[in-house]
Coordinates of C-alpha atoms and ligand atoms in Angstrom, one line a residue:
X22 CA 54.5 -21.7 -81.9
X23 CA 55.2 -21.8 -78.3
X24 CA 52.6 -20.1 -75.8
X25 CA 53.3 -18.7 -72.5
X26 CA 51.2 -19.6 -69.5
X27 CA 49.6 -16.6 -67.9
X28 CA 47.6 -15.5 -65.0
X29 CA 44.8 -17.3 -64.6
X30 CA 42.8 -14.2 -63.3
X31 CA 43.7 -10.4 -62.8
X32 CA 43.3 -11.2 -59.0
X33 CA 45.5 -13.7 -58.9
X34 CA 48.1 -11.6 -60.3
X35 CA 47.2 -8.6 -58.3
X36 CA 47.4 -10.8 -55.1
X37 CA 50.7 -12.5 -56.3
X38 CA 52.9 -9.0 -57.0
X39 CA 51.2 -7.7 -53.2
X40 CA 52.0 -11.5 -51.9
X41 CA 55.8 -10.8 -53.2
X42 CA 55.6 -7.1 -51.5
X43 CA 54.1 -7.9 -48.6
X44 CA 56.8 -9.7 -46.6
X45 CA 59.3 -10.0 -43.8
X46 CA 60.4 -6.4 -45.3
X47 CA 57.2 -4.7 -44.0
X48 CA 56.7 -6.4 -40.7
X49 CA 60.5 -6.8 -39.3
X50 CA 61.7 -4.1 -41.2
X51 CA 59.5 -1.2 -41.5
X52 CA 58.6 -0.5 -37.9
X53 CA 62.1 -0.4 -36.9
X54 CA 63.3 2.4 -39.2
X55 CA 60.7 4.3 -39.0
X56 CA 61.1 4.4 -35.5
X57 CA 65.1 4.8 -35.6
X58 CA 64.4 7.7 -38.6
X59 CA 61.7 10.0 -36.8
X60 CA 58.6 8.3 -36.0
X61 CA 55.8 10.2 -37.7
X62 CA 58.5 12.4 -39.5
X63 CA 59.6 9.3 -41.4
X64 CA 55.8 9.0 -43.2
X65 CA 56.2 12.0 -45.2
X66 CA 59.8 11.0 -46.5
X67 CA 58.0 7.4 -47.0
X68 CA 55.1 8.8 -49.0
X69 CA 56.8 10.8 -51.2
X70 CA 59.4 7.7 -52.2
X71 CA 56.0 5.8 -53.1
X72 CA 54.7 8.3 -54.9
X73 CA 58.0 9.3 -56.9
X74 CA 60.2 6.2 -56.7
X75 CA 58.0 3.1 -55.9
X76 CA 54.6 3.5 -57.9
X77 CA 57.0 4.8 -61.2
X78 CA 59.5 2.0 -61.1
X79 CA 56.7 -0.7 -60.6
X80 CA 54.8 0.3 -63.9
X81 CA 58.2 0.5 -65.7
X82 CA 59.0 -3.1 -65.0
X83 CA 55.5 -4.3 -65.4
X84 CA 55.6 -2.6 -68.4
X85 CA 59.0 -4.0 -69.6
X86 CA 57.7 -7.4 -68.4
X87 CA 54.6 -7.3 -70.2
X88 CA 55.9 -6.2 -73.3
X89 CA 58.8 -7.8 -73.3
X90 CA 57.7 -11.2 -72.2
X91 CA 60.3 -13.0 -70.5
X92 CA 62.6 -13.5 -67.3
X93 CA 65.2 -10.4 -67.1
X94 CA 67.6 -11.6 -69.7
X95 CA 65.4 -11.8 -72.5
X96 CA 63.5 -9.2 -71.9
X97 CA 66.2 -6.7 -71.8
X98 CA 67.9 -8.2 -74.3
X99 CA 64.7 -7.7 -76.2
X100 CA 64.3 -4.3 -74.7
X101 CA 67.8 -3.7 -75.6
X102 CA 70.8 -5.9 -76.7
X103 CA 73.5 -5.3 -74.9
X104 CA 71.3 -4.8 -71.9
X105 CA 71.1 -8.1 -71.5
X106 CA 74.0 -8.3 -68.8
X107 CA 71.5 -6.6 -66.5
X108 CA 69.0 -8.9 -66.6
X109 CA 71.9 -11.8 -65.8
X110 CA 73.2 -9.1 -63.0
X111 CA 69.6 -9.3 -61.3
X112 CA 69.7 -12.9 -61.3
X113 CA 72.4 -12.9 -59.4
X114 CA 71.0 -11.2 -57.0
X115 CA 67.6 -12.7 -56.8
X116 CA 70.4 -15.5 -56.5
X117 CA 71.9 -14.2 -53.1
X118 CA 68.7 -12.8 -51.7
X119 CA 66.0 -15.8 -51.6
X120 CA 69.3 -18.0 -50.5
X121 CA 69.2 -15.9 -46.8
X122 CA 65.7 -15.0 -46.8
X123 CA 64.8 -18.5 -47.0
X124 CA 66.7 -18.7 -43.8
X125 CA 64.8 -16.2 -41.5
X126 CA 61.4 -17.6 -42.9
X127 CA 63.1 -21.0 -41.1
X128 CA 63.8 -18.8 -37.5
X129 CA 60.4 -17.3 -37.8
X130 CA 59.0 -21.6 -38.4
X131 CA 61.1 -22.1 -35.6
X132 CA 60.1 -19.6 -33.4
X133 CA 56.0 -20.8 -33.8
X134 CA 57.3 -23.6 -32.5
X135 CA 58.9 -22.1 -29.3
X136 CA 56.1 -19.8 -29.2
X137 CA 54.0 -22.9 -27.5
X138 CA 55.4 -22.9 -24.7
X139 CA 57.6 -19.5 -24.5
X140 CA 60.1 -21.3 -24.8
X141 CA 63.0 -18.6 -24.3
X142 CA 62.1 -18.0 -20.7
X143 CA 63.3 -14.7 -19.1
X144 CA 66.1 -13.9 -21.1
X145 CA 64.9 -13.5 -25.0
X146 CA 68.1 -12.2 -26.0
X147 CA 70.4 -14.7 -24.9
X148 CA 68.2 -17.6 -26.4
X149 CA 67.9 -16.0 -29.8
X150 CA 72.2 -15.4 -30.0
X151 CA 73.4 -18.0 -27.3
X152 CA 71.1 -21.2 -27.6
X153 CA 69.1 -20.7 -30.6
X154 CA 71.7 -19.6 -33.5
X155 CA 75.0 -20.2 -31.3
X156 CA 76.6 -17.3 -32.7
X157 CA 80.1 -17.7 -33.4
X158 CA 82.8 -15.2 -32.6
X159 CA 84.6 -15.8 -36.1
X160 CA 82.2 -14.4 -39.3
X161 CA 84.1 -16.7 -41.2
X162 CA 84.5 -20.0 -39.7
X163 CA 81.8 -22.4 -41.0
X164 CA 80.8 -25.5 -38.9
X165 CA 78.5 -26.3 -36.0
X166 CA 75.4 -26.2 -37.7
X167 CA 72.6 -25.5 -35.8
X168 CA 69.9 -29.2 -36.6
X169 CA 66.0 -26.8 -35.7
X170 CA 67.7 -24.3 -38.0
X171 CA 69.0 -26.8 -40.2
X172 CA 65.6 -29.1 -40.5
X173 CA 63.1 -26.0 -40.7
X174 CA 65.3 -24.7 -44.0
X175 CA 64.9 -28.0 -45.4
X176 CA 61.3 -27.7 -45.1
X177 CA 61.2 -24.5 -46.5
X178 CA 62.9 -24.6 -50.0
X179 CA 61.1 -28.1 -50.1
X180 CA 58.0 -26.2 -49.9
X181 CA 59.3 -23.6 -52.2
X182 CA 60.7 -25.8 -55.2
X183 CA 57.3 -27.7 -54.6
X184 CA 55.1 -24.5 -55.1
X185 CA 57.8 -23.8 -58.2
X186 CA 57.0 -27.0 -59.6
X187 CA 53.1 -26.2 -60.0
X188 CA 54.1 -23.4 -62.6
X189 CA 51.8 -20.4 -62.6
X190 CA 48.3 -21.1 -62.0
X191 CA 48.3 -23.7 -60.0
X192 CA 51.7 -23.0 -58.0
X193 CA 52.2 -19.3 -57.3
X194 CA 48.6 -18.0 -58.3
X195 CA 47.5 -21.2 -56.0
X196 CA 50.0 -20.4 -53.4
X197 CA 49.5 -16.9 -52.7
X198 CA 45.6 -17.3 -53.4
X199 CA 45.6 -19.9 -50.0
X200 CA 48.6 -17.5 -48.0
X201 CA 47.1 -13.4 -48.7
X202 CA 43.9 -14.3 -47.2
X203 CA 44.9 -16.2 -44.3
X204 CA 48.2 -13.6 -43.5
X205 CA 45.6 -10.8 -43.4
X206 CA 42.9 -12.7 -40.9
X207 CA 46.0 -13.8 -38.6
X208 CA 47.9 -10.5 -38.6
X209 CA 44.4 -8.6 -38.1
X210 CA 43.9 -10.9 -35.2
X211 CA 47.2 -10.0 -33.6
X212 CA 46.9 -5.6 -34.5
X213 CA 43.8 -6.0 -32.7
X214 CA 45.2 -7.8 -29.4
X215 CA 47.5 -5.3 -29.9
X216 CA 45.4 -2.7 -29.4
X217 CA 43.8 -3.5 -26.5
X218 CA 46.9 -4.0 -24.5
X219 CA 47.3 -1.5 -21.6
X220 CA 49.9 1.1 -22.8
X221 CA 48.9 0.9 -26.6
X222 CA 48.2 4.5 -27.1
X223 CA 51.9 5.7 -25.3
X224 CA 53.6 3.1 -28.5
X225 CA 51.4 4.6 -31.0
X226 CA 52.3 8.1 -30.0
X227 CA 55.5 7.2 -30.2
X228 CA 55.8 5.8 -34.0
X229 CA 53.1 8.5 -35.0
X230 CA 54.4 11.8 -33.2
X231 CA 56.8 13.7 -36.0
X232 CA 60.1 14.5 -34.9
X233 CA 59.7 17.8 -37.6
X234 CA 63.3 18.8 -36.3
X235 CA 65.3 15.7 -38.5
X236 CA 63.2 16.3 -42.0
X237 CA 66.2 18.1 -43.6
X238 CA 68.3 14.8 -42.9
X239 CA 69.0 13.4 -46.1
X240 CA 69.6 10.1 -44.3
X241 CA 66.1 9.9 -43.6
X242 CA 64.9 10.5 -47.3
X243 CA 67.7 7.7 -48.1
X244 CA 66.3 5.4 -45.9
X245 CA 62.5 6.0 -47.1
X246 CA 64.0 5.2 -50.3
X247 CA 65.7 2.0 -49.6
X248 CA 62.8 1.2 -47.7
X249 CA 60.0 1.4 -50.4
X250 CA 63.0 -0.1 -53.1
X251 CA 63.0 -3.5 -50.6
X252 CA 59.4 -3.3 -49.7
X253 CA 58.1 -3.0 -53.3
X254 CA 60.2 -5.6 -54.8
X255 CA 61.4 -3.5 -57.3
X256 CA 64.8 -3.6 -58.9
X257 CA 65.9 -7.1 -59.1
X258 CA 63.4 -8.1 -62.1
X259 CA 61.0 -9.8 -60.3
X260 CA 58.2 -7.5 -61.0
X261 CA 59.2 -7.9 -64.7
X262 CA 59.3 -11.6 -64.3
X263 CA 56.0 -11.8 -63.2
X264 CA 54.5 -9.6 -65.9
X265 CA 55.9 -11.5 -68.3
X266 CA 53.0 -13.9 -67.4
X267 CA 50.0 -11.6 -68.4
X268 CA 48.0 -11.7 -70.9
X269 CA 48.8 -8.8 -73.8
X270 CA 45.9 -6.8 -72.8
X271 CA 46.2 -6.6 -68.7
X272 CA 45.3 -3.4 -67.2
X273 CA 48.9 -2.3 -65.7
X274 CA 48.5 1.4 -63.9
X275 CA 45.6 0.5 -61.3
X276 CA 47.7 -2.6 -60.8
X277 CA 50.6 -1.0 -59.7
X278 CA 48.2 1.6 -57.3
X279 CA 46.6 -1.3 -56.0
X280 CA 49.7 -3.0 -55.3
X281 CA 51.8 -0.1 -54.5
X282 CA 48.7 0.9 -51.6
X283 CA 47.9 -2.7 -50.1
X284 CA 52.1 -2.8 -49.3
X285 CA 51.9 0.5 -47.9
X286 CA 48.7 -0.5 -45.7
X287 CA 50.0 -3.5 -44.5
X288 CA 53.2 -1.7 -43.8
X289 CA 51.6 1.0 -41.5
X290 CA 49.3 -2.0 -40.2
X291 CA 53.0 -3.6 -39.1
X292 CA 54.2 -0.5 -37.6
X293 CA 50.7 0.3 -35.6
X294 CA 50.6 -3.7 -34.2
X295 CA 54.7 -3.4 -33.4
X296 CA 54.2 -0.2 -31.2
X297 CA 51.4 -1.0 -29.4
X298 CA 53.2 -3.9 -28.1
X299 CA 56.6 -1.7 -27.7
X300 CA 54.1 0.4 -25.3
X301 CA 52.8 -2.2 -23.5
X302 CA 55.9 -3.4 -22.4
X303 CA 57.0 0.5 -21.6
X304 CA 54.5 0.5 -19.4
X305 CA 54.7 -2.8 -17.6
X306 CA 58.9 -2.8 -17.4
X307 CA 58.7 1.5 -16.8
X308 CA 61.6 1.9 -19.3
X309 CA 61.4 4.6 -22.1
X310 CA 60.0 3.3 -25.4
X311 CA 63.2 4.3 -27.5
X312 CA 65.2 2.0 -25.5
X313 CA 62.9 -1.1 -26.1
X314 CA 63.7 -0.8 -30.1
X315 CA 66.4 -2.7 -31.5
X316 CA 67.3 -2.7 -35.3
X317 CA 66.6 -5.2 -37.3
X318 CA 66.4 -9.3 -36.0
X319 CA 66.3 -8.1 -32.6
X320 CA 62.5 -6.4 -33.2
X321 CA 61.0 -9.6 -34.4
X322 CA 63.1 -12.0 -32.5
X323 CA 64.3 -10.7 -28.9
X324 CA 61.8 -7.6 -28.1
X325 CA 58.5 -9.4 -29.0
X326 CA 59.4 -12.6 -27.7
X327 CA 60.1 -10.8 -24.3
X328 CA 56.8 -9.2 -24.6
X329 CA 55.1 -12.4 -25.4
X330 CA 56.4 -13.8 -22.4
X331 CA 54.1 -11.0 -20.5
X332 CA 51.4 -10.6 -21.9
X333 CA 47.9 -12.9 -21.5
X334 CA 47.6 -15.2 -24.3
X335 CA 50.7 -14.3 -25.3
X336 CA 51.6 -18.1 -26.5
X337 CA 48.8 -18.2 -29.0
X338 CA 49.9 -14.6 -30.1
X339 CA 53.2 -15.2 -30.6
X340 CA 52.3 -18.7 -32.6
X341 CA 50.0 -16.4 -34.6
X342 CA 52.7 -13.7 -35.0
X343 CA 55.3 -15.9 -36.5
X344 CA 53.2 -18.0 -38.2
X345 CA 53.1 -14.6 -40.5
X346 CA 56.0 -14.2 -40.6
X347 CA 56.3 -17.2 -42.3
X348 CA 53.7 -17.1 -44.7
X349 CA 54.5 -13.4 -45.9
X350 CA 57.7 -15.1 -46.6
X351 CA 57.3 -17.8 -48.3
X352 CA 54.7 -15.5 -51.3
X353 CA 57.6 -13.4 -51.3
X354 CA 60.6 -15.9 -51.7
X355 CA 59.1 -17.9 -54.7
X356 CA 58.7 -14.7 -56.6
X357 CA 63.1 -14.1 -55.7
X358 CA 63.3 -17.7 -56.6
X359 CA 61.1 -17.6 -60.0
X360 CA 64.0 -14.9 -61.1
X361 CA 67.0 -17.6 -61.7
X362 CA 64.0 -20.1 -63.5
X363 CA 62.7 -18.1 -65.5
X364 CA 65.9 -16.1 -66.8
X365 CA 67.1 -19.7 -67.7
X366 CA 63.6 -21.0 -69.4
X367 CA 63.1 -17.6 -71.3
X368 CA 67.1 -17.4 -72.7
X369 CA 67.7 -21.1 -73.1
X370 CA 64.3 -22.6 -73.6
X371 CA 64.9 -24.8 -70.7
X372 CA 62.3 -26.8 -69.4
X373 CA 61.2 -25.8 -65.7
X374 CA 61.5 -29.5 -64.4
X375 CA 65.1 -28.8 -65.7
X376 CA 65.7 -25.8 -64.2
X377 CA 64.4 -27.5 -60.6
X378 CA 66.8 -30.1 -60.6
X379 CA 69.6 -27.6 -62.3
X380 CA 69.1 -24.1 -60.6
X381 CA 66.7 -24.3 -58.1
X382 CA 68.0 -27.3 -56.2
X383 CA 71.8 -26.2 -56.1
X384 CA 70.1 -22.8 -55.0
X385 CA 68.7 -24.6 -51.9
X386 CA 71.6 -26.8 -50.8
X387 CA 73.8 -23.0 -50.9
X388 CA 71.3 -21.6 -48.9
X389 CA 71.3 -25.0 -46.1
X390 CA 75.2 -25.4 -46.7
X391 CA 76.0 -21.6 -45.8
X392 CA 73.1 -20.1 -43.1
X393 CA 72.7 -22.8 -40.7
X394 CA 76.3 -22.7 -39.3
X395 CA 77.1 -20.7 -36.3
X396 CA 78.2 -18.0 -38.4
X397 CA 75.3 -17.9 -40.4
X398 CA 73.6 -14.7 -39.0
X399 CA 77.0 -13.1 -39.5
X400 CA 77.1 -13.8 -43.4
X401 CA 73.5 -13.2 -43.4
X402 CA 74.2 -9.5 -42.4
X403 CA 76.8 -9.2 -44.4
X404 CA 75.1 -10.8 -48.1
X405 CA 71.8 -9.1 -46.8
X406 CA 73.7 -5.6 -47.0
X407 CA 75.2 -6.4 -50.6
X408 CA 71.7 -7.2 -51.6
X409 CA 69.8 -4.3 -50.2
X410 CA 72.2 -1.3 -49.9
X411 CA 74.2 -2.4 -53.3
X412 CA 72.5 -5.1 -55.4
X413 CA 68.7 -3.9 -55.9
X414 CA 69.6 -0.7 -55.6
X415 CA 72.2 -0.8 -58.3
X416 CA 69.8 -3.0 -60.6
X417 CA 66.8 -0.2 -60.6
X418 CA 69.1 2.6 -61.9
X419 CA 70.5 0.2 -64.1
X420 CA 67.1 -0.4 -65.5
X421 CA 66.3 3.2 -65.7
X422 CA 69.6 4.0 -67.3
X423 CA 69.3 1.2 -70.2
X424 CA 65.2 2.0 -71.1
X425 CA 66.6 5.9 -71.2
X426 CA 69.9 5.5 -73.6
X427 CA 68.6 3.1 -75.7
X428 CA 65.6 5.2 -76.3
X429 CA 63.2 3.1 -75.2
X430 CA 61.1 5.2 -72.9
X431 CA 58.3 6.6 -75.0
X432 CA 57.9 3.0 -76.4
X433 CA 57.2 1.7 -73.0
X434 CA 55.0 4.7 -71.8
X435 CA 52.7 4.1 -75.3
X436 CA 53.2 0.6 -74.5
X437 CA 51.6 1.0 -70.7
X438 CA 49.0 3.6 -71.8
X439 CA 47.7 1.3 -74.9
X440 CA 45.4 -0.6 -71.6
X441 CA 46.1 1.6 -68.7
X442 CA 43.2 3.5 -66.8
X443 CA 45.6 6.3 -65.8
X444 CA 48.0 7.5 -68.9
X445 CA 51.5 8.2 -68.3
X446 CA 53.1 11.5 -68.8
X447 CA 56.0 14.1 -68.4
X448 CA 55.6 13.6 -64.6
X449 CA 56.5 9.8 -65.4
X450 CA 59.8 10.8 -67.2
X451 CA 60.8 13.4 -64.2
X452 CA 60.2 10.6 -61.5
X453 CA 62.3 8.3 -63.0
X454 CA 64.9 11.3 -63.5
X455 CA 64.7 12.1 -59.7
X456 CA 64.8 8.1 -58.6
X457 CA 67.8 7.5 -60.5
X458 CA 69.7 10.6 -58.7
X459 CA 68.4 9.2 -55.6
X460 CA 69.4 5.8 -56.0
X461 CA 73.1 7.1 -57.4
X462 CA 73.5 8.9 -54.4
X463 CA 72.4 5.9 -52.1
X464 CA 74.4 3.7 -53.3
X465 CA 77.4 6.7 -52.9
X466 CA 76.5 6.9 -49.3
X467 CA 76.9 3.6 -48.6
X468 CA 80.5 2.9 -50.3
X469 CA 81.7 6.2 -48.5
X470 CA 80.5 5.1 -45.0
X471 CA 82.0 1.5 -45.6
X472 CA 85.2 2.3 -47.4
X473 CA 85.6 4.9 -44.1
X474 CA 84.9 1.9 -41.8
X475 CA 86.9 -0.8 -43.5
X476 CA 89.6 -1.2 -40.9
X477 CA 88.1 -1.7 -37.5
X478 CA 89.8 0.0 -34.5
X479 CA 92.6 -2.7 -34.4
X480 CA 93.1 -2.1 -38.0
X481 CA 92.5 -5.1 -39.3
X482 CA 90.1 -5.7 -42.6
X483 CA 86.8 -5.9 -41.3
X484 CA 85.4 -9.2 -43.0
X485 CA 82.1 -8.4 -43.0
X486 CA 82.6 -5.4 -45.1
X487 CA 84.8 -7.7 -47.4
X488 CA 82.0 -10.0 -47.9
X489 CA 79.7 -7.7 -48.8
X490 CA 81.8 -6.5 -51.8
X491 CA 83.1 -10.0 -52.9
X492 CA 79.3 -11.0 -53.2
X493 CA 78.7 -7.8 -55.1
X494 CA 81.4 -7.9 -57.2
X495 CA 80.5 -11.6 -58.3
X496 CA 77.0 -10.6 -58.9
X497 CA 78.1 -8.0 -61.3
X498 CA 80.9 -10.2 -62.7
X499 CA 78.4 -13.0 -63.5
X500 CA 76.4 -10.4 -64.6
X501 CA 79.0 -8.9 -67.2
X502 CA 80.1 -12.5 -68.0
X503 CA 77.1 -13.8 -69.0
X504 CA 75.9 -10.8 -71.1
X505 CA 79.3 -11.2 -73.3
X506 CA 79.1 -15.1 -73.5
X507 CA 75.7 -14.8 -74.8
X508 CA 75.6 -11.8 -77.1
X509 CA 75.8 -13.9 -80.2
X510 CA 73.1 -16.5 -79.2
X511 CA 69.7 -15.6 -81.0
X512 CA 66.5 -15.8 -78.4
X513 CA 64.0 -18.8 -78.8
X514 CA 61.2 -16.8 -81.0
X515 CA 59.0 -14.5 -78.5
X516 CA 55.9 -16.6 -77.9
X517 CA 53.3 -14.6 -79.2
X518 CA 49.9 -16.6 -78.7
X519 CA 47.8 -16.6 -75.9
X520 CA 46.1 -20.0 -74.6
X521 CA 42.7 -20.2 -75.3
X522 CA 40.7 -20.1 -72.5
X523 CA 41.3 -17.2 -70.3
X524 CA 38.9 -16.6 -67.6
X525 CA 38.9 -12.7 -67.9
Ligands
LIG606 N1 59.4 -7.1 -50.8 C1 59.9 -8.2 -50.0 C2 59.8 -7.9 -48.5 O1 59.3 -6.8 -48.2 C3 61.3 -8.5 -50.4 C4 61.7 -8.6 -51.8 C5 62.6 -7.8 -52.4 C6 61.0 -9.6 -52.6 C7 62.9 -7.9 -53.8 C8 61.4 -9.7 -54.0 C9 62.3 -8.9 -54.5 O2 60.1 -8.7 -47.7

């Protein structure tokens, strides 16, 4: 009988599920909502999603994985039959999101470049939309590709299908065994220039100081949520794809605790290196810290490349800075890309040299044939919001929903407890309960606010919105599709050996 490969050591899967956390998520993204959602206010919100949504969901798909031993569509098909659509459904989307991820881990390559010499000059803004991306005005006219864009994705899903090709041990284990290390000396290096900048503790007040008055928001406790959903990688099957590589008896609750805490550290570490700088530059250009912040790109891409431009030693900085960028990106992009692999390997018994040539390259030439136009970072917004605010989001109560009506739930908590240090209980059951409601309610939210937006003030169909949908509606059509298509087809038998040497 066939054997799977597993981890070669519990650290190198502990270190590869934090390396797929850890990642442009918790530097661009983190400071700048909590800033925009209450500064220190936003922390309580944040712990409580951990604690009740994040550390909960994490065991449940380790624990899926684990049992269940296989990429998303055979193990929920395993899990339970006609669940298997779900698992098809997250491929999709592990589909959409490492094909525009991959292309802001090539802005952040080219930025370490232009970091060298500061290249943007005075004006950071206008280089990053004007020169840099050449932003067109139309969302949906395709052309004009930008070549440093262009060339530094190349290099990145080359790198990627490369790492892909190594397998387990010796391409992600190896990978994120050479990357966590070296991400946690260079980002260290730049929390503590950070710190000693003039005008550090003003930035730190300002993302620690509680604004008590906006707790009640339920827009803040929605964003905490989304925010631990992305950060943890949970939801689109990549924490069960991963499990599905560990050995029968792997430890899984301190696992998830240790993974679930390093995110969460490196997160704050983000947010406490981001606002020191934001107060530096408060205090050098006198303007109020709250108008420095922008949302999203414009944190990692226009604000710190104008403080870079200030600072002493800001040129090795900023190479340092993006150079982390990068490399929390790239642990994290493999484990989106290992999604559409394995779900193929796992369902088909496809070999992974023919899933490179068959999945993963047509996955990379999408991702260089879309992003790199001019209206790349338009699409980019558009597919990142069907992702995040639909697609993962959609996928986790999906999860939760199929485990609980197919009865599964006690199975998976016996299953988790048979090697776990801390046992699962009643709490378990009621977090999942409360996560769901949450995530039902997001995903509400969102479809009110942008079926209320859909015609701009000129009343024409805003395309963007449009976008959003079509890609979510394919990901669940493909999703629906493939479950029907392959409802008959038996599973290649579960491998059930181990290999024989294991090093723990
Ligand atoms: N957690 C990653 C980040 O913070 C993103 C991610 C989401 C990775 C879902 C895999 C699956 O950037």
């Amino acid at each position: 009988m066939r054997t799977r490969e597993t981890w070669g050591t519990r650290a190198g899967f502990i270190m590869a599920a934090a390396g797929s956390a850890i990642g442009l998520g918790n530097i661009w993204r983190f400071p700048g909502e909590a800033y925009q959602f209450g500064g220190g206010a936003f922390l309580l919100p944040y712990l409580v999603a951990i604690l009740t949504a994040g550390l909960p969901l994490l065991l449940l798909e380790y624990t899926i994985g684990r049992r269940h031993r296989g990429g998303p569509p055979a193990a929920f098909r395993r899990l339970a039959g006609p669940a298997e659509g779900i698992g098809w459904w997250q491929t999709a989307v592990a589909f959409f999101l490492a094909t525009f991820y991959a292309v802001i881990i090539a802005w952040a390559l080219n930025y370490a470049w232009f970091s060298a010499s500061l290249a943007w000059g005075e004006d950071a803004a206008a280089f990053f939309g004007e020169d840099f991306l050449g932003v067109s005005e139309d969302p949906l006219r395709f052309g004009h590709y930008r070549p440093g864009i262009l060339a530094a994705l190349v290099a990145v899903w080359a790198l990627v299908l490369l790492i892909m090709s190594g397998g387990i041990r010796r391409g992600v284990e190896l990978a994120n065994k050479i990357c966590i290390p070296l991400l946690v000396v260079l980002f260290g290096a730049i929390v503590v220039r950070a710190l000693t900048l003039d005008g550090a503790a003003a930035g730190l007040d300002a993302f620690f100081t509680p604004q008590w008055g906006r707790i009640g928001e339920v827009e803040i406790w929605l964003a905490a949520y989304g925010q631990v959903f992305f950060s943890l990688s949970i939801g689109m099957g990549t924490m069960i794809t991963y499990a599905s590589y560990l050995r029968r008896g792997a430890e899984l609750s301190n696992t998830a605790l240790t993974v679930g805490l390093s995110n969460a550290s490196f997160e704050l570490l983000a947010g406490i290196g981001v606002f020191a700088v934001l107060g530096f530059m408060s205090a050098r250009s006198g303007t109020a810290i709250g108008d420095l912040v922008e949302v999203g790109g414009g944190v990692a891409f226009v604000t710190f490349p104008t403080v870079l431009a200030q600072m002493p030693g800001g040129a090795l900085v900023g190479v340092l800075f993006f150079s982390s960028l990068v490399i929390a990106g790239i642990t994290s992009i493999v484990s989106m890309v290992i999604v559409p692999l394995a779900s193929v390997e796992d369902r088909l018994g496809w070999s992974r040299r023919r899933t490179l040539a068959l999945i993963g390259v047509p996955m990379a030439l999408f991702s260089i044939l879309v992003y790199p136009a001019a209206n790349g970072s338009h699409m980019l917004d558009a597919v990142d919001f069907a992702v995040s605010g639909y697609g993962l989001i959609l996928c986790g109560l999906a999860t939760i929903v199929a485990a609980f009506t197919a009865g599964r739930l006690p199975a998976l908590a016996a299953e988790a407890n048979r090697t776990s240090v801390f046992r699962i209980g009643r709490a378990w059951y009621a977090c999942l309960a409360l996560t769901g409601a949450v995530l039902a309610w997001t995903v509400a939210a969102n479809l009110l606010d942008q079926g209320r937006n859909l015609y701009g003030e000129d009343g024409e169909l805003d395309p963007l919105i449009l976008v959003n949908w079509v890609v979510g509606g394919v990901s669940i059509a493909f999703g629906a599709v493939m479950g029907f298509v392959m409802r008959r087809r038996p599973l290649p038998a579960e491998p059930r050996g181990e290999p024989a040497l294991d090093l723990d």
